[in-house]
Coordinates of N, CA and C in Angstrom, one line a residue:
X6 N 23.8 -1.3 0.2 CA 22.3 -0.4 1.6 C 22.0 -1.5 2.2
X7 N 21.5 -0.9 3.0 CA 20.9 -1.6 4.4 C 19.9 -2.3 4.0
X8 N 19.7 -3.5 5.0 CA 19.0 -4.3 4.9 C 18.4 -4.3 6.4
X9 N 17.3 -3.6 6.4 CA 15.9 -3.4 7.7 C 14.8 -4.4 7.6
X10 N 14.8 -5.0 8.7 CA 13.5 -5.8 8.9 C 13.8 -7.4 7.2
X11 N 14.5 -7.5 7.4 CA 15.3 -8.4 6.1 C 14.6 -7.4 5.0
X12 N 14.2 -6.5 4.6 CA 14.3 -5.8 3.1 C 15.2 -4.5 2.7
X13 N 15.7 -5.3 2.0 CA 16.9 -4.5 1.2 C 16.7 -3.3 0.8
X14 N 17.3 -2.0 1.7 CA 16.6 -0.7 0.9 C 17.0 -0.6 -0.6
X15 N 18.0 -0.5 -2.0 CA 18.0 -0.7 -2.5 C 17.3 -1.5 -3.4
X16 N 16.2 -1.8 -3.1 CA 15.5 -2.1 -4.0 C 13.8 -1.2 -3.9
X17 N 13.6 0.4 -3.4 CA 13.5 1.5 -3.3 C 14.0 1.9 -4.5
X18 N 13.3 2.0 -5.6 CA 13.6 2.7 -6.9 C 12.4 3.4 -7.3
X19 N 12.5 4.3 -7.9 CA 11.8 5.5 -8.8 C 10.7 5.0 -10.3
X20 N 11.8 3.7 -10.6 CA 11.3 2.8 -12.0 C 10.4 2.5 -11.3
X21 N 10.4 1.7 -10.1 CA 9.3 1.1 -10.0 C 7.8 1.5 -9.8
X22 N 7.5 2.9 -10.2 CA 6.2 3.3 -9.9 C 5.8 3.5 -11.8
X23 N 7.0 2.7 -11.9 CA 6.2 3.2 -13.6 C 5.2 2.0 -13.5
X24 N 3.6 2.3 -14.5 CA 3.0 1.7 -14.7 C 3.0 -0.2 -15.1
X25 N 4.1 -0.1 -16.3 CA 4.6 -1.2 -16.8 C 4.7 -2.1 -15.5
X26 N 5.6 -1.2 -14.4 CA 6.4 -2.3 -13.7 C 5.1 -2.6 -12.2
X27 N 4.4 -1.6 -12.0 CA 3.4 -1.3 -11.1 C 2.2 -2.4 -10.9
X28 N 1.5 -2.3 -12.4 CA 0.4 -2.9 -13.2 C 0.6 -4.2 -13.8
X29 N 2.3 -5.0 -13.6 CA 2.7 -5.9 -13.9 C 1.6 -7.1 -13.6
X30 N 1.4 -8.1 -14.8 CA 1.4 -9.7 -13.7 C 1.6 -11.2 -13.3
X31 N 2.5 -10.3 -13.4 CA 3.8 -11.1 -12.9 C 3.3 -12.2 -11.2
X32 N 3.0 -10.9 -10.6 CA 2.1 -11.3 -9.2 C 1.1 -11.3 -8.8
X33 N 0.1 -12.1 -8.1 CA -0.5 -12.3 -7.6 C -1.7 -11.4 -7.1
X34 N -2.6 -11.0 -8.0 CA -3.3 -9.3 -7.6 C -2.9 -8.4 -7.1
X35 N -2.2 -8.1 -8.1 CA -0.8 -7.4 -8.6 C -1.7 -6.1 -9.0
X36 N -2.3 -6.1 -9.9 CA -2.8 -4.7 -10.6 C -3.9 -4.3 -9.2
X37 N -5.0 -5.4 -9.0 CA -6.2 -5.1 -8.0 C -5.6 -4.3 -6.6
X38 N -4.6 -4.8 -6.4 CA -4.2 -4.5 -4.7 C -3.8 -2.6 -4.9
X39 N -2.7 -2.6 -6.6 CA -2.5 -1.6 -6.4 C -3.1 -0.2 -7.0
X40 N -4.7 -0.8 -7.4 CA -5.6 0.3 -7.6 C -6.8 0.4 -6.8
X41 N -6.9 -0.6 -5.6 CA -8.0 -0.6 -4.6 C -7.4 0.1 -3.4
X42 N -6.1 -0.2 -3.3 CA -5.3 0.3 -2.2 C -5.0 1.5 -1.9
X43 N -4.6 2.3 -3.7 CA -4.3 4.1 -3.9 C -5.9 4.6 -3.2
X44 N -6.9 4.0 -4.2 CA -8.6 4.6 -3.9 C -9.0 4.8 -2.4
X45 N -8.7 3.5 -1.6 CA -8.9 3.8 -0.2 C -8.5 4.3 0.5
X46 N -6.8 5.2 0.0 CA -6.1 6.2 0.5 C -6.3 7.1 0.1
X47 N -6.1 7.4 -1.1 CA -6.8 8.9 -1.7 C -8.5 8.9 -0.7
X48 N -8.7 8.7 -1.4 CA -10.3 9.2 -0.8 C -10.4 9.2 0.7
X49 N -10.2 8.8 1.7 CA -10.0 9.1 2.7 C -9.6 10.0 3.4
X50 N -7.8 10.6 2.9 CA -6.6 11.3 3.0 C -8.0 12.7 2.5
X51 N -8.3 13.0 1.0 CA -9.3 13.7 0.8 C -10.5 13.8 1.8
X52 N -11.4 13.2 2.2 CA -12.6 13.9 3.0 C -11.7 13.9 4.6
X53 N -10.5 13.3 5.0 CA -10.1 14.3 6.3 C -9.1 15.6 5.9
X54 N -8.8 16.0 4.6 CA -8.5 17.1 4.3 C -9.6 18.3 4.2
X55 N -11.0 17.9 3.5 CA -11.4 18.4 3.5 C -12.8 19.0 4.8
X56 N -12.9 17.5 5.7 CA -13.1 18.2 6.5 C -12.1 19.0 8.0
X57 N -10.8 18.6 7.1 CA -10.3 19.7 8.2 C -10.8 21.4 8.7
X58 N -10.8 21.2 7.2 CA -10.4 23.4 6.9 C -12.1 23.5 7.6
X59 N -12.7 22.5 7.3 CA -14.2 22.9 7.9 C -14.1 22.9 9.7
X60 N -12.9 21.6 10.1 CA -12.8 21.7 11.5 C -12.2 23.4 12.2
X61 N -11.5 24.0 11.0 CA -10.9 25.3 11.3 C -11.8 25.9 11.4
X62 N -12.5 26.2 10.5 CA -13.8 27.2 10.1 C -14.5 26.8 11.6
X63 N -14.9 26.0 11.9 CA -15.7 25.8 13.3 C -15.4 26.2 14.3
X64 N -14.2 26.0 14.9 CA -12.8 26.2 16.1 C -12.9 27.3 15.9
X65 N -12.8 28.3 15.1 CA -12.4 29.9 14.4 C -14.2 30.3 14.6
X66 N -15.1 29.5 14.6 CA -15.7 30.3 15.1 C -16.7 30.6 16.4
X67 N -16.0 29.1 16.8 CA -16.0 29.1 18.9 C -15.5 30.3 19.3
X68 N -14.1 30.1 18.5 CA -13.1 32.0 19.2 C -13.7 32.8 19.1
X69 N -14.5 33.4 17.8 CA -14.4 34.3 17.7 C -15.8 35.1 18.3
X70 N -16.4 34.3 18.2 CA -17.8 34.7 18.6 C -17.8 34.6 20.1
X71 N -17.4 34.2 20.5 CA -17.4 34.1 22.4 C -15.9 35.1 23.2
X72 N -14.9 35.5 21.8 CA -14.2 36.6 22.1 C -15.4 38.3 21.9
X73 N -15.7 37.9 20.8 CA -16.4 39.6 20.7 C -17.7 39.6 21.6
X74 N -18.0 38.9 22.8 CA -19.0 39.2 24.0 C -18.5 39.4 24.6
X75 N -17.3 38.5 25.2 CA -16.6 38.9 25.8 C -16.5 37.3 27.2
X76 N -17.1 36.6 26.3 CA -17.2 35.1 26.6 C -18.9 34.7 27.5
X77 N -19.8 36.2 26.9 CA -21.2 36.2 27.9 C -21.9 34.7 26.3
X78 N -21.2 34.7 25.2 CA -22.0 33.9 24.2 C -20.9 32.7 24.0
X79 N -21.8 31.7 23.9 CA -20.6 29.9 23.8 C -21.8 29.5 22.9
X80 N -20.9 29.4 21.6 CA -21.1 28.4 20.4 C -21.0 27.1 20.5
X81 N -22.0 26.3 20.7 CA -22.1 24.6 20.7 C -22.4 24.0 19.7
X82 N -21.0 24.0 19.3 CA -20.2 23.2 18.0 C -20.2 22.2 18.0
X83 N -19.4 21.4 19.1 CA -18.4 20.2 19.5 C -18.6 18.7 19.2
X84 N -19.7 18.7 18.4 CA -20.7 17.3 17.9 C -19.7 17.3 16.4
X85 N -19.3 18.7 15.6 CA -18.8 18.6 14.3 C -17.5 18.6 14.4
X86 N -16.6 19.3 15.4 CA -15.6 19.5 15.8 C -15.0 18.5 16.4
X87 N -15.2 17.4 17.3 CA -15.3 16.1 17.6 C -14.9 14.5 16.4
X88 N -16.0 15.1 15.0 CA -16.5 13.5 14.7 C -15.1 14.4 13.4
X89 N -15.2 15.6 13.0 CA -14.3 15.8 11.9 C -12.6 15.9 12.8
X90 N -12.7 15.8 13.7 CA -10.8 15.5 14.5 C -10.9 14.0 14.5
X91 N -12.0 12.5 14.7 CA -11.6 11.3 15.0 C -11.8 11.2 12.8
X92 N -12.4 11.9 12.4 CA -12.5 12.2 11.2 C -10.7 11.6 10.4
X93 N -10.0 12.5 10.9 CA -8.5 12.6 10.5 C -7.5 11.9 10.9
X94 N -8.0 11.1 12.2 CA -7.3 10.0 12.6 C -7.5 8.9 11.6
X95 N -8.7 9.0 11.1 CA -9.3 7.8 9.7 C -8.7 7.8 9.2
X96 N -8.4 9.2 8.6 CA -7.9 8.8 7.5 C -6.4 8.9 7.1
X97 N -5.5 9.4 8.3 CA -4.3 8.5 8.5 C -4.5 7.4 8.8
X98 N -5.2 7.0 9.6 CA -5.1 5.1 9.7 C -5.4 4.2 8.7
X99 N -6.1 4.3 7.6 CA -6.7 4.1 6.3 C -5.3 3.9 5.8
X100 N -4.5 5.3 5.7 CA -3.4 5.4 4.7 C -2.3 5.1 5.5
X101 N -1.6 4.6 6.9 CA -0.9 4.1 7.1 C -0.9 2.5 7.4
X102 N -2.3 1.4 7.3 CA -2.0 0.2 6.3 C -1.7 -0.1 5.3
X103 N -3.0 0.7 4.2 CA -3.2 0.5 2.9 C -2.3 1.3 2.2
X104 N -1.4 2.2 2.9 CA -0.1 2.7 2.1 C 1.0 1.8 2.2
X105 N 0.7 1.1 3.5 CA 2.1 0.6 3.9 C 2.2 -0.7 3.0
X106 N 1.0 -1.1 2.8 CA 0.5 -2.7 1.7 C 0.6 -2.1 0.6
X107 N 0.6 -0.9 0.0 CA 0.9 -0.4 -1.7 C 2.4 -0.4 -1.7
X108 N 3.5 -0.1 -0.3 CA 4.6 0.0 -0.5 C 5.3 -0.6 -0.2
X109 N 5.0 -1.5 0.3 CA 5.7 -2.9 0.6 C 5.4 -4.3 -0.8
X110 N 4.0 -4.0 -1.6 CA 3.9 -4.7 -2.3 C 5.2 -4.6 -3.3
X111 N 5.1 -3.1 -3.8 CA 5.6 -2.0 -4.8 C 6.9 -2.4 -4.8
X112 N 7.9 -2.6 -3.9 CA 9.3 -2.4 -3.5 C 9.9 -4.0 -3.2
X113 N 8.6 -4.9 -2.2 CA 9.2 -5.7 -1.6 C 8.0 -7.5 -2.6
X114 N 7.8 -7.1 -3.3 CA 6.6 -8.2 -3.7 C 6.9 -9.6 -3.4
X115 N 8.4 -10.2 -3.4 CA 8.6 -11.5 -2.7 C 8.9 -11.6 -1.4
X116 N 9.1 -10.9 -0.7 CA 9.0 -10.5 1.0 C 8.7 -12.0 1.9
X117 N 9.4 -12.2 2.9 CA 9.1 -13.5 3.5 C 8.6 -12.7 5.1
X118 N 7.0 -13.3 5.5 CA 6.3 -12.4 6.4 C 6.4 -13.6 7.9
X119 N 6.9 -13.2 8.6 CA 6.5 -14.2 9.7 C 4.8 -14.6 9.8
X120 N 4.7 -14.8 11.1 CA 3.1 -15.4 11.2 C 2.7 -14.5 11.9
X121 N 3.4 -13.6 12.4 CA 3.1 -12.7 13.5 C 2.5 -11.4 12.5
X122 N 3.4 -11.3 12.3 CA 3.3 -10.2 10.9 C 2.1 -10.1 9.9
X123 N 1.7 -11.4 9.5 CA 1.1 -11.5 8.4 C -0.8 -11.3 9.3
X124 N -1.0 -11.6 10.7 CA -2.3 -11.9 11.7 C -2.4 -10.1 11.7
X125 N -0.9 -9.3 12.0 CA -1.6 -7.7 12.2 C -2.0 -7.7 10.9
X126 N -1.2 -7.7 9.7 CA -1.8 -7.5 8.1 C -3.4 -7.4 8.6
X127 N -3.6 -9.0 8.6 CA -5.7 -9.3 9.1 C -6.2 -7.9 9.7
X128 N -5.6 -8.3 11.0 CA -6.8 -7.9 12.6 C -6.6 -6.2 12.3
X129 N -5.5 -5.1 11.5 CA -4.9 -4.1 11.2 C -6.2 -3.8 10.4
X130 N -6.2 -4.7 9.3 CA -7.3 -4.1 7.9 C -8.9 -4.6 8.3
X131 N -8.3 -5.6 8.9 CA -10.6 -5.5 9.0 C -11.1 -4.3 10.5
X132 N -10.1 -4.2 11.3 CA -10.2 -2.9 12.6 C -10.9 -1.1 11.7
X133 N -9.0 -0.9 11.0 CA -10.0 0.3 10.7 C -11.1 -0.1 9.9
X134 N -11.5 -1.7 9.2 CA -12.4 -1.0 8.2 C -14.1 -0.1 9.1
X135 N -13.6 -1.3 9.8 CA -15.0 -0.7 11.4 C -14.8 0.3 11.7
X136 N -13.4 0.7 11.9 CA -13.7 2.8 12.6 C -14.5 3.7 11.4
X137 N -13.7 2.8 10.1 CA -14.3 4.1 9.4 C -15.4 4.3 9.1
X138 N -15.7 3.5 9.1 CA -17.3 2.9 8.5 C -18.4 3.6 10.1
X139 N -17.5 3.6 11.3 CA -18.6 3.9 12.4 C -18.2 5.7 11.9
X140 N -17.0 5.7 11.7 CA -16.8 7.3 11.3 C -18.4 7.8 10.2
X141 N -18.3 6.8 9.2 CA -19.0 7.8 8.1 C -20.2 7.9 8.4
X142 N -20.8 7.0 9.1 CA -22.1 6.5 9.9 C -22.6 8.3 10.7
X143 N -21.8 8.2 11.9 CA -21.9 9.3 12.1 C -21.6 10.4 11.8
X144 N -20.9 10.7 10.9 CA -20.7 12.0 10.2 C -21.4 12.4 9.0
X145 N -22.2 11.6 8.4 CA -23.4 11.4 7.9 C -24.6 12.0 8.5
X146 N -24.7 11.4 10.1 CA -26.2 12.0 11.1 C -26.0 13.2 11.0
X147 N -24.3 13.4 11.6 CA -24.0 15.1 12.5 C -24.9 15.6 11.5
X148 N -23.7 15.5 9.8 CA -23.9 16.8 8.9 C -25.5 16.9 9.0
X149 N -26.2 15.6 8.3 CA -27.2 15.6 7.6 C -29.0 16.7 8.5
X150 N -28.4 15.8 10.0 CA -29.5 16.3 11.6 C -29.0 17.6 12.3
X151 N -28.0 18.0 12.1 CA -27.6 18.7 13.8 C -26.7 20.5 12.3
X152 N -26.7 21.1 13.9 CA -26.8 22.7 13.8 C -26.0 23.1 15.0
X153 N -25.1 24.1 14.7 CA -24.6 24.8 15.8 C -25.2 25.4 16.4
X154 N -25.8 26.0 17.5 CA -26.2 26.5 18.2 C -25.3 27.8 19.3
X155 N -26.0 28.9 19.9 CA -25.2 29.9 20.6 C -26.1 29.9 22.3
X156 N -25.7 29.5 23.4 CA -26.0 30.0 24.9 C -25.5 30.8 25.2
X157 N -26.2 31.5 26.1 CA -25.5 32.4 26.7 C -26.3 33.9 26.7
X158 N -27.3 33.4 25.7 CA -28.0 35.0 24.7 C -28.7 34.8 24.1
X159 N -30.3 35.6 23.6 CA -31.7 35.4 22.8 C -31.0 34.8 21.5
X160 N -32.2 33.9 21.6 CA -32.6 33.5 19.8 C -31.6 34.6 19.3
X161 N -32.6 36.3 19.2 CA -32.3 36.9 18.0 C -30.6 37.6 18.3
X162 N -29.8 37.3 19.4 CA -29.0 37.7 19.1 C -28.2 36.4 19.2
X163 N -28.2 35.5 19.3 CA -27.5 34.7 18.5 C -27.2 34.8 17.2
X164 N -28.7 34.7 16.7 CA -28.7 35.1 14.8 C -28.2 35.9 15.0
X165 N -28.3 36.7 14.9 CA -27.0 38.3 14.5 C -25.4 37.9 14.5
X166 N -25.1 37.2 15.8 CA -23.8 37.4 16.0 C -23.4 36.6 14.5
X167 N -24.5 34.7 14.2 CA -24.0 34.0 13.5 C -23.5 34.9 12.5
X168 N -24.8 35.7 11.9 CA -24.0 36.7 10.6 C -23.2 37.5 11.1
X169 N -23.0 38.0 11.8 CA -21.7 39.6 12.0 C -20.7 38.3 11.6
X170 N -20.4 36.8 12.4 CA -19.4 36.3 11.6 C -18.8 35.8 10.9
X171 N -20.1 35.4 10.1 CA -19.9 34.2 8.2 C -19.4 33.5 8.5
X172 N -19.1 33.2 7.9 CA -19.0 31.7 7.9 C -17.8 31.0 9.0
X173 N -18.4 30.0 8.7 CA -19.3 28.9 8.9 C -20.3 29.0 8.5
X174 N -21.1 28.4 7.9 CA -23.5 28.1 7.9 C -23.5 27.1 9.1
X175 N -23.5 27.9 10.2 CA -24.0 26.9 11.9 C -24.9 25.9 11.1
X176 N -25.9 26.1 10.0 CA -26.5 24.2 9.2 C -25.2 24.2 8.7
X177 N -25.1 22.4 9.4 CA -24.1 21.5 9.1 C -24.2 21.0 7.7
X178 N -25.4 20.9 7.3 CA -26.3 20.5 6.0 C -25.7 21.7 4.5
X179 N -25.7 22.7 5.3 CA -25.2 23.4 4.2 C -23.7 24.5 3.7
X180 N -22.9 23.7 4.9 CA -21.4 24.0 4.7 C -21.0 22.8 3.5
X181 N -20.8 23.4 2.3 CA -20.4 22.3 1.1 C -19.4 21.5 2.1
X182 N -18.3 22.1 2.4 CA -16.6 21.4 3.2 C -17.3 20.1 3.9
X183 N -18.3 20.5 4.4 CA -19.0 19.4 5.5 C -19.7 18.1 4.0
X184 N -20.9 19.0 3.5 CA -20.9 17.7 2.6 C -20.1 16.9 1.9
X185 N -18.9 17.8 1.5 CA -17.8 16.9 0.4 C -17.2 15.7 0.8
X186 N -17.2 16.4 2.6 CA -15.8 15.8 3.2 C -17.0 14.5 3.0
X187 N -18.1 14.1 4.0 CA -19.2 13.1 3.8 C -19.2 12.4 2.5
X188 N -19.8 13.0 1.9 CA -19.7 12.1 0.0 C -18.3 11.2 -0.1
X189 N -17.5 12.7 0.1 CA -16.4 11.5 -0.8 C -15.9 10.6 0.4
X190 N -16.1 10.4 1.4 CA -15.7 9.1 2.6 C -16.1 8.1 2.3
X191 N -17.3 8.3 1.8 CA -18.5 6.5 1.7 C -17.7 5.9 0.7
X192 N -17.1 6.5 -0.3 CA -16.3 5.6 -1.6 C -15.2 5.3 -0.5
X193 N -14.2 5.8 0.4 CA -13.6 4.8 0.6 C -13.5 4.2 1.8
X194 N -14.2 4.6 2.1 CA -15.5 3.0 3.2 C -15.2 2.1 2.0
X195 N -16.2 2.3 1.4 CA -15.9 0.8 0.1 C -14.8 0.5 -0.6
X196 N -13.8 1.4 -0.5 CA -12.4 1.2 -0.9 C -12.1 0.0 0.1
X197 N -11.8 0.9 1.3 CA -10.6 0.2 2.4 C -11.7 -1.1 3.0
X198 N -13.1 -1.6 2.8 CA -13.7 -3.0 2.8 C -13.1 -4.3 2.0
X199 N -13.3 -3.5 0.5 CA -12.4 -3.6 -0.8 C -11.2 -4.4 -0.4
X200 N -10.3 -3.4 -0.2 CA -8.7 -3.6 0.3 C -8.9 -4.6 1.1
X201 N -9.5 -4.7 2.4 CA -9.1 -5.7 2.7 C -9.5 -7.4 2.6
X202 N -10.1 -7.1 2.1 CA -11.0 -8.3 1.1 C -9.9 -9.0 0.4
X203 N -9.3 -8.3 -0.5 CA -8.5 -8.2 -1.5 C -6.9 -8.4 -0.4
X204 N -6.1 -8.1 0.7 CA -5.6 -8.2 1.8 C -5.2 -9.9 1.8
X205 N -6.2 -10.0 2.4 CA -7.0 -11.2 2.9 C -6.3 -12.1 2.0
X206 N -7.1 -12.4 0.7 CA -6.8 -13.4 -0.1 C -5.1 -13.2 -1.2
X207 N -4.2 -12.1 -0.5 CA -3.2 -12.2 -1.4 C -2.5 -13.3 -0.2
X208 N -3.2 -12.3 1.0 CA -2.0 -13.7 2.1 C -2.1 -14.4 2.1
X209 N -3.3 -15.1 1.9 CA -3.8 -16.8 1.6 C -3.4 -17.4 0.6
X210 N -3.3 -17.0 -0.6 CA -2.4 -17.6 -2.0 C -1.2 -17.4 -1.3
X211 N 0.2 -16.4 -1.2 CA 0.8 -16.3 -1.1 C 1.2 -17.5 0.2
X212 N 0.5 -18.2 1.2 CA 1.2 -19.1 2.2 C 0.5 -20.1 1.5
X213 N 0.1 -20.3 0.7 CA 0.2 -21.5 -0.1 C 0.5 -21.8 -1.5
X214 N 0.8 -20.2 -2.0 CA 1.0 -20.7 -3.8 C 2.8 -19.9 -3.5
X215 N 2.5 -19.3 -2.9 CA 3.7 -18.0 -2.9 C 3.6 -16.6 -3.7
X216 N 4.0 -15.7 -4.2 CA 3.9 -14.3 -4.6 C 2.9 -14.1 -6.5
X217 N 3.6 -15.7 -6.8 CA 3.7 -15.3 -8.4 C 2.1 -15.7 -9.2
X218 N 2.1 -14.9 -9.7 CA 1.0 -15.5 -10.5 C 0.5 -16.7 -11.1
X219 N -0.5 -17.3 -10.7 CA -0.8 -18.6 -11.9 C -0.3 -18.9 -13.3
X220 N -0.5 -17.8 -13.4 CA -0.2 -17.8 -15.1 C 1.3 -18.0 -15.7
X221 N 2.3 -16.5 -14.6 CA 3.7 -16.4 -14.6 C 4.2 -17.9 -14.0
X222 N 3.5 -18.1 -12.8 CA 4.0 -19.3 -12.2 C 4.3 -21.0 -13.5
X223 N 3.0 -21.5 -14.5 CA 2.5 -21.6 -15.3 C 4.2 -21.5 -16.2
X224 N 4.5 -20.5 -16.5 CA 5.4 -20.1 -17.4 C 6.1 -20.4 -17.5
X225 N 6.8 -20.4 -16.0 CA 8.0 -21.0 -15.4 C 7.9 -22.0 -15.1
X226 N 7.0 -23.4 -14.7 CA 7.7 -24.2 -15.1 C 7.7 -24.8 -16.1
X227 N 7.2 -23.7 -17.2 CA 6.7 -24.8 -19.1 C 8.2 -24.5 -19.8
X228 N 9.0 -23.1 -18.7 CA 10.3 -22.5 -19.8 C 11.0 -23.5 -18.9
X229 N 11.0 -24.0 -17.7 CA 12.3 -25.1 -17.0 C 11.5 -26.3 -17.5
X230 N 11.1 -26.7 -18.0 CA 10.7 -28.1 -18.7 C 11.6 -28.1 -20.0
X231 N 11.2 -27.3 -20.6 CA 11.6 -27.1 -22.3 C 13.3 -26.9 -21.9
X232 N 14.0 -26.4 -20.7 CA 15.0 -26.5 -21.0 C 15.6 -27.4 -20.2
X233 N 15.2 -28.0 -19.7 CA 15.8 -29.6 -19.0 C 15.6 -30.6 -20.0
X234 N 14.8 -30.2 -20.9 CA 14.4 -31.2 -21.7 C 15.7 -30.8 -23.1
X235 N 16.0 -30.1 -23.3 CA 16.9 -29.4 -24.4 C 17.9 -29.7 -23.7
X236 N 18.6 -29.9 -22.3 CA 19.8 -29.9 -22.0 C 19.9 -31.6 -22.4
X237 N 18.4 -32.3 -21.9 CA 19.0 -33.8 -21.6 C 19.4 -34.6 -23.1
X238 N 18.7 -33.9 -24.5 CA 18.8 -34.0 -25.8 C 20.0 -33.8 -26.2
X239 N 20.7 -32.2 -25.6 CA 21.6 -32.6 -26.0 C 23.4 -32.7 -24.9
X240 N 23.1 -34.1 -24.4 CA 24.1 -34.8 -23.4 C 24.4 -36.3 -24.6
X241 N 25.6 -35.8 -24.4 CA 26.5 -37.5 -25.4 C 25.9 -38.2 -24.9
X242 N 25.3 -38.8 -26.0 CA 25.6 -40.0 -25.9 C 26.4 -41.8 -25.0
X243 N 26.5 -42.2 -23.7 CA 27.4 -42.6 -23.2 C 28.0 -43.8 -24.1
X244 N 29.0 -44.6 -24.5 CA 29.4 -45.7 -24.7 C 30.0 -46.6 -24.0
X245 N 29.2 -47.4 -24.4 CA 29.8 -48.9 -23.6 C 31.6 -48.8 -23.1
X246 N 30.9 -50.0 -22.6 CA 33.1 -50.0 -22.0 C 33.5 -51.0 -22.2
X247 N 34.9 -51.0 -22.9 CA 36.1 -51.9 -23.9 C 36.0 -53.1 -23.1
X248 N 35.7 -53.9 -23.5 CA 35.9 -55.0 -22.7 C 36.4 -56.1 -23.6
X249 N 37.6 -56.5 -23.4 CA 38.7 -57.1 -24.2 C 38.6 -58.5 -24.7
X250 N 38.1 -59.0 -23.6 CA 37.3 -60.5 -23.5 C 36.1 -61.1 -24.7
X251 N 35.6 -60.4 -24.9 CA 34.4 -60.5 -25.4 C 35.1 -59.8 -27.6
X252 N 36.0 -59.9 -27.7 CA 36.3 -59.8 -28.6 C 36.6 -60.8 -29.3
X253 N 36.5 -61.7 -30.9 CA 36.8 -62.7 -31.0 C 38.0 -63.1 -31.3
X254 N 38.6 -64.1 -31.1 CA 39.9 -64.1 -31.0 C 40.0 -65.0 -32.8
X255 N 41.7 -64.7 -33.1 CA 41.5 -65.3 -34.5 C 42.7 -65.8 -33.9
X256 N 42.0 -67.7 -35.3 CA 43.2 -68.3 -34.8 C 44.6 -68.4 -35.8
X257 N 45.7 -68.7 -35.2 CA 46.7 -68.2 -36.2 C 46.8 -70.1 -36.3

C-alpha cells in the first residue's frame, strides 16, 4: 500500500470506526477527542447547511422582485446574504481542521509529526476558533436586529411586493432557518474552542510522553518488567569452571 507523507494508507480501515476502537483507552484523550472534534464539525456544518437554505431563499428574493418590477424595485438584503456566505466558509474551515484531526488520530494515532506540522495545528485551531466566534456574533446581531427592505418604490408597494413574493420573511428573526442556523452555530463555536484546548493538551502530552495514555504505558512497563523477571528466573545457573589443580591429590 502507498505511503504518503509518512502515513501508510493501509491503516485506513472501516473496522477502525467501531466504538471499541474509536473510543479505546490506549491513547491519551482518545475518547474526548473523538467526541468533541465530531461535535465541532457536525454542529458547524449543520449550521452552514441550514444557513445555505436561507441564503438561497434571500438570493431568490432579490432576483424575483427585481425581475417582476423590471429592475425598478431592488431588495436590500445583502447583510444576511453576506453573513451566511461567511458562515459557509466557517463550516468548511472547522470541518477541515478538526475533521483532519479526527481522521488522523483515528487512523494514525502513533504518527510522527515535525515541529512545523505541530505548530500549524496549533495556529490553525486558534485562528478558526476566533473566526467562528466572529461569525456567531455577527450572525446573531444581524438575525436579531435587521430585516430586508426594498428601494425604488413606496413603502406600501414594497410591502405588497414582499407579500406577493412569499417566503422568505423579510424580518430575519421571523425566519426559522435563520434562527435555527444561529442557535446551532453557538454550540459549534463552544465545541471548537474545546477542541482547540484538547488538541493543544494532546500535542503537549505527545511531545513529552508519546501518544499512549498513562494507564496503558504503566501496564506496558509492568508487563515488560514481569517478562524480564520471568526470563531471568528461567535462565540456567552458571557452572563454575573445572579446575584440575584445585582437586585433592591421592597419595600412592
